[in-house]
Amino acid sequence: MSTRSPDSPPLPEPGFAPRASVASHEASARSEPLPMSGAKGAPLPLLAVAVLGVLVLAGISLLIGVSHVSWEALLAPSENQRAVQVLVISRVPRTLALLLAGMSLAVAGLIMQMLARNRFVEPFTAGTAESASLGLLAVTLLAPGLPILARTAVAACFAMAGTALFLFILRRIPLRSALVVPVVGLVLGAIFDAATTFFAYRFSLLQSLMAWTTGDFSSVLRGRYELLWGAFVLTVIAYVVADRFTVAGMGEAFTTNLGLSHPRIMALGLAIVAMVTAVVVATVGMIPFIGLVVPNVVSLIVGDNARRSIPWVAVLGAGFVLLCDIVGRVVRQPYEIPVGTVAGVVGSLLFLHLLLRRDDRVG
């Protein structure tokens, strides 16, 4: 039977168990791009097919709605060019907002799962979104004249504090099961949500609260969604430093042994997740379960290396939100069901499926 030398590097800590090899993570620590061949040999053509599917959904999103917009109407000469105006002012901004929100929230969920080392964690099961909503309410009450960018910054600070509190609680309590982690997050989020609802009721701001807690893209117009491009920039930053998140998912001792600062990686991840969540909540409201469902599905396809996973997570996250929006706009025409409602129904069913799985990969 083989024995380990005292000089051998420490084994990865139990919990979130990435599939990549130790050698791969050593290369990751040096920020060297890993070859695009997933743990299960996921080919790039399959990713290209996924991108093509998202583009098809985006094309459908541009053409459906109450106002008639078709390629014939767009190409036909007309005096008022109403179809072109609807396309430029409403449809294109809405589709871009769906793409940006979907990909950024899905990547934020992947980062959260690596930081917490648990597959059931995402911004909406860790109290992050609820604390961002509490921050928006606080700034609305205390400084209503602040611009939207400053409000979002305050919400990001609240979201970061709420997420840090969640991770602090996880360190302080014994976790006998991976299922305890999302329960802790849901309880913490419920406390934030109860406090937010109480103060919103006392100061007659329940209508504003509904806008932050219900993911709805029906009011997205040109000039009202551009803040989401900030979330896209944060997603690109997450891809640039993806290797460090992969190493952090192996545990603090493993990260330190490779010469990386685990607290700095945690702080960077928290900042990205908090700012993405705050931007999305302030712009279109909460969209639950994207950051939980999409990374778990991608993990089954390409494994747990963040550099390989993030392109997939971004593409499938955008596609998931687009599909939920199309369903919400079609089933009750001419009315719409908010994306947050559709995503909540679909995501909760998939979440229950993951909870009931007897598979060690979920731990």
Steps between C-alpha positions, in 0.01 A plus 500: 500500500646838400559778755524874455826683559495783759611735220212404274248777423177480700208317351199709396262560785172308496191673370482657155717262297610630161572231243824646366828342598750648744739567213229693323441714807869570536490629144188695592680666789745638248209638295590283205205431269392139516424313177137521396426135545258440782515223754255312284658608170246775438583620149505861390251428217244418769558843656458654154166320469395644838598850386299451179199391707525815714519714184184332370323572829621860482355529150165365621509744794536791257190404304243409767292745701186711488625736227537332163863471396599274213773491240246608235395801711862592566600483135184652352503879442279689744453861600509461877729194510314378809646150481854639489429729795359213708800286409760764589335651808351189661580160347878530458557649850277232653680216323841639595384539862386137503833380364709712739295416809492128422870454436615717792266340756594149390873576529441665839331179614800295386735724699277475807504121481878497485543747785252317724613160362141388467292437188176628650617857554424798276425870564131420559561214745768682700321822594700705247203616292287571807774708662542694172127571506532620861781732390286647222220563748740662747643738242150582373393597853817681611628657177230495234681755285802281426550392136439140403871422486549610862191303607637192334834549677323516836301188412826325405645587843193353671520191277867451582431536873212251481708247308793539739261439791377184326853368456585594860202301628607200291840507668348517849250217486565127450378388159407134508338512158547706184126564508538710818685773308211617278265474799722743692502733200124484452441574869740795488335627183157469661619717791627768260179478298280533810688810615479652151127432471433646846673830428354517149153459650561763768619757245258410216770363270352158433458583131869582467583182690299297249714642217816375673369157596323403176720447199315685225638620167178652365608851600848475350553772241797670341672703773371286788712187476854616421612440859490128418807547280686546829391149595639378167837660579500325838429171321803554277712573809373176656618312190843664514556385860304177463797278583529652844135425575565140397786478748294670773237231449758244614518656845700758693794270583539388139483860376761619749728209415503615138614847605170678451320721751170332583355811676572715193333251267201486733479880511521526121232236454274664755541837329413359156196309629374796706535755220344274236206424729450865593507613135246238391268560799511879450433473125250215450443342843574154639524200265532192722674166446703590189825494693410164649355305211728606215840434671379156613393409147829628359691301762349182358623598151850645544597440863587754768794693360384861502692603188330228297164545672449876482443523120244220527338651808474841333347361180252267671409765759414746224302230320311404816386858567409555135292182495320593825422846358364358176278257690374781723415716198323224305282305743266792585518737207458796498594491870837394634616279784819641658822313435555468874176303534574262212861451611378443858265219394750327272796560730321378813411171329859449391618605847282232660636247251856588604408484870351154462792361304699239684826599335825593668563763233250730665698521823 
